[in-house]
Amino acid sequence: MYHASRTGTIEVIAGVMFSGKSEELIRRVRRALIARRRVQVFKSHLDDRYGGITRISSHTGTEIEAAPVDASAEIFRQVRPDTEVVAIDECQFLDEGVVGVATALAGRGVRVIVAGTDTDFRGEPFGRMGELMAVAEEVSKLQAICVVCGDLACRNQRLINGRPARWDSPTIMVGGGEAYEARCRRCHRVPRQDEDQTRIL
Ligand code: ADP
Ligand code: ZN
């Protein structure tokens, strides 16, 4: 087993969609590579695998390669003994084991950088992001810009056919034709079942 000379750490990059999480993750990975650290990058995904390799792209167009995973145990299996930095994007989709995986890696000296959306379309905690933020040494909570009013945005607005998705729509939609907007707390809309949707748009 590899014994690192430095202490491992967990860093979390959290926030809404469009807040710059991927940009920040890519930036940290690039800097680790400049420092000649041995880096492995993973990305949680819900769709089919594409040839064992995927990409992390930011909305500004920068990209890095990543290994697609759909279970946290796969990350643990794939990390090589001499890897110094492990970056994981889209962490909100990973199972509960991700907290233990990040903790175990940090425990053996790895710098773990995780990025993910910390609230779902309802504005509620998403997956294990909250726990990861609790066990991390460092948390960067990013905000986007509200597309309605221009304030800072801390919520993901889900739209289905251009209208706010209801509270009871599923947390994770795969290929559901939905769209997302960054919005502030005031402009965020999540109609309940019994509300007249036309009234609150
Ligand atoms: P995330 O990974 O958090 O979804 P990205 O790093 O992929 O974010 O993209 C962030 C970039 O998206 C910003 O630098 C900006 O150029 C662009 N962008 C598009 N819409 C918005 C918005 N509503 N608020 C902020 N940035 C936005
Ligand atoms: Zn707003």
PDB file of C-alpha atoms and ligand atoms in Angstrom:
ATOM      1  CA  MET A   1       0.000   0.000   0.000  1.00  0.00           C
ATOM      2  CA  TYR A   2       1.180   3.484  -0.914  1.00  0.00           C
ATOM      3  CA  HIS A   3       1.924   5.754   2.032  1.00  0.00           C
ATOM      4  CA  ALA A   4       1.840   9.417   1.120  1.00  0.00           C
ATOM      5  CA  SER A   5       4.118  11.834   2.865  1.00  0.00           C
ATOM      6  CA  ARG A   6       1.453  14.487   2.992  1.00  0.00           C
ATOM      7  CA  THR A   7      -1.962  14.536   4.651  1.00  0.00           C
ATOM      8  CA  GLY A   8      -4.929  13.766   2.478  1.00  0.00           C
ATOM      9  CA  THR A   9      -7.779  16.249   2.238  1.00  0.00           C
ATOM     10  CA  ILE A  10     -11.319  16.527   0.924  1.00  0.00           C
ATOM     11  CA  GLU A  11     -12.307  19.641  -1.023  1.00  0.00           C
ATOM     12  CA  VAL A  12     -15.888  20.174  -2.152  1.00  0.00           C
ATOM     13  CA  ILE A  13     -16.984  22.438  -4.995  1.00  0.00           C
ATOM     14  CA  ALA A  14     -20.743  22.811  -4.585  1.00  0.00           C
ATOM     15  CA  GLY A  15     -23.445  24.970  -6.079  1.00  0.00           C
ATOM     16  CA  VAL A  16     -26.188  25.221  -8.651  1.00  0.00           C
ATOM     17  CA  MET A  17     -25.896  24.442 -12.339  1.00  0.00           C
ATOM     18  CA  PHE A  18     -24.014  27.154 -14.295  1.00  0.00           C
ATOM     19  CA  SER A  19     -22.237  28.297 -11.111  1.00  0.00           C
ATOM     20  CA  GLY A  20     -18.819  27.311 -12.491  1.00  0.00           C
ATOM     21  CA  LYS A  21     -18.212  24.027 -10.657  1.00  0.00           C
ATOM     22  CA  SER A  22     -16.796  22.234 -13.700  1.00  0.00           C
ATOM     23  CA  GLU A  23     -14.627  25.239 -14.554  1.00  0.00           C
ATOM     24  CA  GLU A  24     -13.254  25.238 -11.019  1.00  0.00           C
ATOM     25  CA  LEU A  25     -12.697  21.460 -10.987  1.00  0.00           C
ATOM     26  CA  ILE A  26     -10.878  21.638 -14.336  1.00  0.00           C
ATOM     27  CA  ARG A  27      -8.770  24.527 -13.034  1.00  0.00           C
ATOM     28  CA  ARG A  28      -7.708  22.594  -9.934  1.00  0.00           C
ATOM     29  CA  VAL A  29      -6.933  19.455 -11.975  1.00  0.00           C
ATOM     30  CA  ARG A  30      -4.835  21.451 -14.469  1.00  0.00           C
ATOM     31  CA  ARG A  31      -2.852  23.040 -11.650  1.00  0.00           C
ATOM     32  CA  ALA A  32      -2.265  19.635 -10.025  1.00  0.00           C
ATOM     33  CA  LEU A  33      -0.943  18.387 -13.387  1.00  0.00           C
ATOM     34  CA  ILE A  34       1.331  21.419 -13.665  1.00  0.00           C
ATOM     35  CA  ALA A  35       2.634  20.445 -10.223  1.00  0.00           C
ATOM     36  CA  ARG A  36       3.301  16.957 -11.710  1.00  0.00           C
ATOM     37  CA  ARG A  37       0.916  15.228  -9.338  1.00  0.00           C
ATOM     38  CA  ARG A  38      -0.516  11.896 -10.407  1.00  0.00           C
ATOM     39  CA  VAL A  39      -4.180  12.694 -11.007  1.00  0.00           C
ATOM     40  CA  GLN A  40      -7.222  10.532 -11.747  1.00  0.00           C
ATOM     41  CA  VAL A  41     -10.514  12.124 -12.766  1.00  0.00           C
ATOM     42  CA  PHE A  42     -13.931  10.463 -12.522  1.00  0.00           C
ATOM     43  CA  LYS A  43     -17.393  11.548 -13.488  1.00  0.00           C
ATOM     44  CA  SER A  44     -20.640  10.052 -12.331  1.00  0.00           C
ATOM     45  CA  HIS A  45     -23.018   9.478 -15.186  1.00  0.00           C
ATOM     46  CA  LEU A  46     -26.452   8.022 -15.673  1.00  0.00           C
ATOM     47  CA  ASP A  47     -26.365   7.127 -19.324  1.00  0.00           C
ATOM     48  CA  ASP A  48     -24.538   4.426 -21.252  1.00  0.00           C
ATOM     49  CA  ARG A  49     -20.782   4.228 -21.208  1.00  0.00           C
ATOM     50  CA  TYR A  50     -18.966   5.654 -24.160  1.00  0.00           C
ATOM     51  CA  GLY A  51     -15.826   3.617 -24.652  1.00  0.00           C
ATOM     52  CA  GLY A  52     -14.642   3.855 -21.048  1.00  0.00           C
ATOM     53  CA  ILE A  53     -13.825   7.533 -21.378  1.00  0.00           C
ATOM     54  CA  THR A  54     -15.911  10.619 -20.931  1.00  0.00           C
ATOM     55  CA  ARG A  55     -15.256  14.320 -20.635  1.00  0.00           C
ATOM     56  CA  ILE A  56     -15.870  17.010 -18.115  1.00  0.00           C
ATOM     57  CA  SER A  57     -16.849  20.099 -20.066  1.00  0.00           C
ATOM     58  CA  SER A  58     -17.653  23.436 -18.557  1.00  0.00           C
ATOM     59  CA  HIS A  59     -20.281  25.703 -20.060  1.00  0.00           C
ATOM     60  CA  THR A  60     -17.410  27.895 -21.238  1.00  0.00           C
ATOM     61  CA  GLY A  61     -16.033  25.067 -23.373  1.00  0.00           C
ATOM     62  CA  THR A  62     -12.909  23.866 -21.519  1.00  0.00           C
ATOM     63  CA  GLU A  63     -12.629  20.099 -21.186  1.00  0.00           C
ATOM     64  CA  ILE A  64     -10.682  17.323 -19.498  1.00  0.00           C
ATOM     65  CA  GLU A  65     -10.963  13.557 -19.803  1.00  0.00           C
ATOM     66  CA  ALA A  66     -12.586  11.529 -17.059  1.00  0.00           C
ATOM     67  CA  ALA A  67     -13.437   7.900 -16.368  1.00  0.00           C
ATOM     68  CA  PRO A  68     -17.193   7.349 -16.210  1.00  0.00           C
ATOM     69  CA  VAL A  69     -18.484   5.615 -13.079  1.00  0.00           C
ATOM     70  CA  ASP A  70     -21.927   4.802 -11.816  1.00  0.00           C
ATOM     71  CA  ALA A  71     -21.041   3.474  -8.368  1.00  0.00           C
ATOM     72  CA  SER A  72     -18.716   4.882  -5.733  1.00  0.00           C
ATOM     73  CA  ALA A  73     -17.089   1.451  -5.268  1.00  0.00           C
ATOM     74  CA  GLU A  74     -15.843   1.645  -8.875  1.00  0.00           C
ATOM     75  CA  ILE A  75     -13.858   4.745  -7.970  1.00  0.00           C
ATOM     76  CA  PHE A  76     -12.242   2.967  -5.058  1.00  0.00           C
ATOM     77  CA  ARG A  77     -11.348  -0.007  -7.273  1.00  0.00           C
ATOM     78  CA  GLN A  78      -9.912   2.151 -10.046  1.00  0.00           C
ATOM     79  CA  VAL A  79      -7.721   4.473  -7.990  1.00  0.00           C
ATOM     80  CA  ARG A  80      -4.119   3.375  -8.445  1.00  0.00           C
ATOM     81  CA  PRO A  81      -1.905   3.014  -5.361  1.00  0.00           C
ATOM     82  CA  ASP A  82       0.354   5.902  -6.393  1.00  0.00           C
ATOM     83  CA  THR A  83      -2.414   8.375  -7.313  1.00  0.00           C
ATOM     84  CA  GLU A  84      -2.073  11.655  -5.430  1.00  0.00           C
ATOM     85  CA  VAL A  85      -5.148  13.589  -6.563  1.00  0.00           C
ATOM     86  CA  VAL A  86      -8.631  12.203  -7.237  1.00  0.00           C
ATOM     87  CA  ALA A  87     -11.263  14.491  -8.769  1.00  0.00           C
ATOM     88  CA  ILE A  88     -14.915  13.456  -9.066  1.00  0.00           C
ATOM     89  CA  ASP A  89     -17.532  15.484 -10.943  1.00  0.00           C
ATOM     90  CA  GLU A  90     -21.349  15.186 -10.755  1.00  0.00           C
ATOM     91  CA  CYS A  91     -21.030  13.685  -7.280  1.00  0.00           C
ATOM     92  CA  GLN A  92     -24.698  14.265  -6.448  1.00  0.00           C
ATOM     93  CA  PHE A  93     -25.609  11.234  -8.565  1.00  0.00           C
ATOM     94  CA  LEU A  94     -23.355   8.824  -6.661  1.00  0.00           C
ATOM     95  CA  ASP A  95     -24.571   6.395  -4.000  1.00  0.00           C
ATOM     96  CA  GLU A  96     -24.111   6.834  -0.249  1.00  0.00           C
ATOM     97  CA  GLY A  97     -20.779   4.978  -0.347  1.00  0.00           C
ATOM     98  CA  VAL A  98     -19.120   8.059  -1.848  1.00  0.00           C
ATOM     99  CA  VAL A  99     -18.597   9.610   1.604  1.00  0.00           C
ATOM    100  CA  GLY A 100     -16.698   6.516   2.780  1.00  0.00           C
ATOM    101  CA  VAL A 101     -14.696   6.372  -0.443  1.00  0.00           C
ATOM    102  CA  ALA A 102     -13.633  10.029  -0.175  1.00  0.00           C
ATOM    103  CA  THR A 103     -12.795   9.568   3.505  1.00  0.00           C
ATOM    104  CA  ALA A 104     -10.765   6.393   2.885  1.00  0.00           C
ATOM    105  CA  LEU A 105      -8.805   8.020   0.054  1.00  0.00           C
ATOM    106  CA  ALA A 106      -8.081  11.124   2.136  1.00  0.00           C
ATOM    107  CA  GLY A 107      -7.070   8.813   4.971  1.00  0.00           C
ATOM    108  CA  ARG A 108      -4.315   7.345   2.864  1.00  0.00           C
ATOM    109  CA  GLY A 109      -2.972  10.707   1.778  1.00  0.00           C
ATOM    110  CA  VAL A 110      -4.959  11.492  -1.373  1.00  0.00           C
ATOM    111  CA  ARG A 111      -6.176  15.007  -2.173  1.00  0.00           C
ATOM    112  CA  VAL A 112      -9.837  14.394  -3.044  1.00  0.00           C
ATOM    113  CA  ILE A 113     -11.690  17.090  -5.001  1.00  0.00           C
ATOM    114  CA  VAL A 114     -15.413  16.521  -5.428  1.00  0.00           C
ATOM    115  CA  ALA A 115     -17.814  18.712  -7.376  1.00  0.00           C
ATOM    116  CA  GLY A 116     -21.571  18.484  -7.530  1.00  0.00           C
ATOM    117  CA  THR A 117     -24.939  20.163  -7.434  1.00  0.00           C
ATOM    118  CA  ASP A 118     -25.821  20.357  -3.768  1.00  0.00           C
ATOM    119  CA  THR A 119     -29.542  21.053  -4.132  1.00  0.00           C
ATOM    120  CA  ASP A 120     -32.093  19.387  -6.405  1.00  0.00           C
ATOM    121  CA  PHE A 121     -34.700  21.223  -8.493  1.00  0.00           C
ATOM    122  CA  ARG A 122     -36.835  21.632  -5.352  1.00  0.00           C
ATOM    123  CA  GLY A 123     -34.007  23.347  -3.485  1.00  0.00           C
ATOM    124  CA  GLU A 124     -33.512  20.336  -1.177  1.00  0.00           C
ATOM    125  CA  PRO A 125     -30.189  18.606  -0.405  1.00  0.00           C
ATOM    126  CA  PHE A 126     -29.086  16.428  -3.312  1.00  0.00           C
ATOM    127  CA  GLY A 127     -27.573  12.966  -2.768  1.00  0.00           C
ATOM    128  CA  ARG A 128     -24.609  12.924  -0.412  1.00  0.00           C
ATOM    129  CA  MET A 129     -23.342  16.423  -1.181  1.00  0.00           C
ATOM    130  CA  GLY A 130     -24.320  17.725   2.263  1.00  0.00           C
ATOM    131  CA  GLU A 131     -22.408  14.960   4.046  1.00  0.00           C
ATOM    132  CA  LEU A 132     -19.399  15.472   1.826  1.00  0.00           C
ATOM    133  CA  MET A 133     -19.465  19.182   2.695  1.00  0.00           C
ATOM    134  CA  ALA A 134     -19.554  18.229   6.383  1.00  0.00           C
ATOM    135  CA  VAL A 135     -16.510  15.951   6.283  1.00  0.00           C
ATOM    136  CA  ALA A 136     -14.482  18.195   3.947  1.00  0.00           C
ATOM    137  CA  GLU A 137     -11.608  20.453   4.971  1.00  0.00           C
ATOM    138  CA  GLU A 138     -12.626  23.036   2.425  1.00  0.00           C
ATOM    139  CA  VAL A 139     -15.937  23.893   0.799  1.00  0.00           C
ATOM    140  CA  SER A 140     -16.405  26.289  -2.105  1.00  0.00           C
ATOM    141  CA  LYS A 141     -20.047  27.129  -2.510  1.00  0.00           C
ATOM    142  CA  LEU A 142     -20.560  28.791  -5.871  1.00  0.00           C
ATOM    143  CA  GLN A 143     -23.529  30.753  -7.163  1.00  0.00           C
ATOM    144  CA  ALA A 144     -24.676  31.456 -10.708  1.00  0.00           C
ATOM    145  CA  ILE A 145     -26.633  34.451 -12.011  1.00  0.00           C
ATOM    146  CA  CYS A 146     -30.423  34.400 -11.855  1.00  0.00           C
ATOM    147  CA  VAL A 147     -31.655  34.506 -15.444  1.00  0.00           C
ATOM    148  CA  VAL A 148     -34.876  36.239 -14.342  1.00  0.00           C
ATOM    149  CA  CYS A 149     -33.626  39.140 -12.190  1.00  0.00           C
ATOM    150  CA  GLY A 150     -29.823  39.181 -12.375  1.00  0.00           C
ATOM    151  CA  ASP A 151     -29.183  38.569  -8.675  1.00  0.00           C
ATOM    152  CA  LEU A 152     -26.979  35.715  -7.493  1.00  0.00           C
ATOM    153  CA  ALA A 153     -28.633  32.351  -8.160  1.00  0.00           C
ATOM    154  CA  CYS A 154     -28.685  29.540  -5.585  1.00  0.00           C
ATOM    155  CA  ARG A 155     -31.450  27.375  -7.068  1.00  0.00           C
ATOM    156  CA  ASN A 156     -31.885  25.083 -10.079  1.00  0.00           C
ATOM    157  CA  GLN A 157     -35.137  25.873 -11.844  1.00  0.00           C
ATOM    158  CA  ARG A 158     -36.417  22.810 -13.688  1.00  0.00           C
ATOM    159  CA  LEU A 159     -38.679  23.571 -16.636  1.00  0.00           C
ATOM    160  CA  ILE A 160     -40.797  21.020 -18.459  1.00  0.00           C
ATOM    161  CA  ASN A 161     -42.162  22.344 -21.734  1.00  0.00           C
ATOM    162  CA  GLY A 162     -41.119  25.789 -20.555  1.00  0.00           C
ATOM    163  CA  ARG A 163     -43.080  25.660 -17.293  1.00  0.00           C
ATOM    164  CA  PRO A 164     -41.834  25.127 -13.734  1.00  0.00           C
ATOM    165  CA  ALA A 165     -41.744  21.419 -12.837  1.00  0.00           C
ATOM    166  CA  ARG A 166     -43.985  20.358  -9.979  1.00  0.00           C
ATOM    167  CA  TRP A 167     -42.696  19.325  -6.591  1.00  0.00           C
ATOM    168  CA  ASP A 168     -43.605  15.670  -7.163  1.00  0.00           C
ATOM    169  CA  SER A 169     -41.637  15.274 -10.411  1.00  0.00           C
ATOM    170  CA  PRO A 170     -38.705  12.844  -9.968  1.00  0.00           C
ATOM    171  CA  THR A 171     -35.427  14.096  -8.493  1.00  0.00           C
ATOM    172  CA  ILE A 172     -33.425  12.598 -11.340  1.00  0.00           C
ATOM    173  CA  MET A 173     -34.926  12.673 -14.833  1.00  0.00           C
ATOM    174  CA  VAL A 174     -33.054  10.838 -17.552  1.00  0.00           C
ATOM    175  CA  GLY A 175     -33.803  11.991 -21.072  1.00  0.00           C
ATOM    176  CA  GLY A 176     -36.987  13.629 -19.884  1.00  0.00           C
ATOM    177  CA  GLY A 177     -36.697  16.626 -22.166  1.00  0.00           C
ATOM    178  CA  GLU A 178     -36.442  18.964 -19.211  1.00  0.00           C
ATOM    179  CA  ALA A 179     -34.419  22.157 -19.108  1.00  0.00           C
ATOM    180  CA  TYR A 180     -32.750  24.007 -16.248  1.00  0.00           C
ATOM    181  CA  GLU A 181     -32.175  27.630 -15.394  1.00  0.00           C
ATOM    182  CA  ALA A 182     -30.205  29.195 -12.589  1.00  0.00           C
ATOM    183  CA  ARG A 183     -32.476  31.323 -10.412  1.00  0.00           C
ATOM    184  CA  CYS A 184     -32.347  33.115  -7.088  1.00  0.00           C
ATOM    185  CA  ARG A 185     -34.490  32.090  -4.144  1.00  0.00           C
ATOM    186  CA  ARG A 186     -37.186  34.651  -4.979  1.00  0.00           C
ATOM    187  CA  CYS A 187     -37.542  33.726  -8.652  1.00  0.00           C
ATOM    188  CA  HIS A 188     -37.404  29.950  -8.042  1.00  0.00           C
ATOM    189  CA  ARG A 189     -40.765  28.215  -8.598  1.00  0.00           C
ATOM    190  CA  VAL A 190     -41.799  24.704  -7.531  1.00  0.00           C
ATOM    191  CA  PRO A 191     -45.585  24.376  -7.827  1.00  0.00           C
ATOM    192  CA  ARG A 192     -47.218  21.941  -5.438  1.00  0.00           C
ATOM    193  CA  GLN A 193     -49.815  19.506  -6.695  1.00  0.00           C
ATOM    194  CA  ASP A 194     -52.750  21.580  -5.449  1.00  0.00           C
ATOM    195  CA  GLU A 195     -51.548  24.913  -6.790  1.00  0.00           C
ATOM    196  CA  ASP A 196     -52.924  26.500  -9.899  1.00  0.00           C
ATOM    197  CA  GLN A 197     -49.865  26.539 -12.131  1.00  0.00           C
ATOM    198  CA  THR A 198     -51.016  29.425 -14.275  1.00  0.00           C
ATOM    199  CA  ARG A 199     -51.320  31.652 -11.198  1.00  0.00           C
ATOM    200  CA  ILE A 200     -47.728  31.347 -10.055  1.00  0.00           C
ATOM    201  CA  LEU A 201     -45.775  31.394 -13.314  1.00  0.00           C
TER     202      LEU A 201
HETATM  203  P1  ADP B   1     -21.426  24.114 -13.585  1.00  0.00           P
HETATM  204  O1  ADP B   1     -20.411  22.994 -13.664  1.00  0.00           O
HETATM  205  O2  ADP B   1     -21.589  24.650 -12.185  1.00  0.00           O
HETATM  206  O3  ADP B   1     -22.745  23.763 -14.230  1.00  0.00           O
HETATM  207  P2  ADP B   1     -19.817  25.388 -15.629  1.00  0.00           P
HETATM  208  O4  ADP B   1     -18.418  25.464 -15.083  1.00  0.00           O
HETATM  209  O5  ADP B   1     -20.092  24.268 -16.581  1.00  0.00           O
HETATM  210  O6  ADP B   1     -20.845  25.353 -14.406  1.00  0.00           O
HETATM  211  O7  ADP B   1     -20.208  26.724 -16.384  1.00  0.00           O
HETATM  212  C1  ADP B   1     -20.097  28.002 -15.803  1.00  0.00           C
HETATM  213  C2  ADP B   1     -20.195  29.026 -16.933  1.00  0.00           C
HETATM  214  O8  ADP B   1     -21.515  28.990 -17.476  1.00  0.00           O
HETATM  215  C3  ADP B   1     -20.025  30.462 -16.517  1.00  0.00           C
HETATM  216  O9  ADP B   1     -18.662  30.835 -16.469  1.00  0.00           O
HETATM  217  C4  ADP B   1     -20.765  31.211 -17.619  1.00  0.00           C
HETATM  218  O10 ADP B   1     -19.917  31.479 -18.712  1.00  0.00           O
HETATM  219  C5  ADP B   1     -21.813  30.235 -18.102  1.00  0.00           C
HETATM  220  N1  ADP B   1     -23.196  30.577 -17.738  1.00  0.00           N
HETATM  221  C6  ADP B   1     -24.288  30.319 -18.488  1.00  0.00           C
HETATM  222  N2  ADP B   1     -25.418  30.675 -17.838  1.00  0.00           N
HETATM  223  C7  ADP B   1     -25.061  31.188 -16.642  1.00  0.00           C
HETATM  224  C8  ADP B   1     -25.773  31.744 -15.515  1.00  0.00           C
HETATM  225  N3  ADP B   1     -27.108  31.820 -15.483  1.00  0.00           N
HETATM  226  N4  ADP B   1     -25.041  32.164 -14.456  1.00  0.00           N
HETATM  227  C9  ADP B   1     -23.702  32.089 -14.475  1.00  0.00           C
HETATM  228  N5  ADP B   1     -22.977  31.588 -15.504  1.00  0.00           N
HETATM  229  C10 ADP B   1     -23.640  31.131 -16.576  1.00  0.00           C
HETATM  230 ZN    ZN B   2     -34.051  36.182  -9.382  1.00  0.00          ZN
END
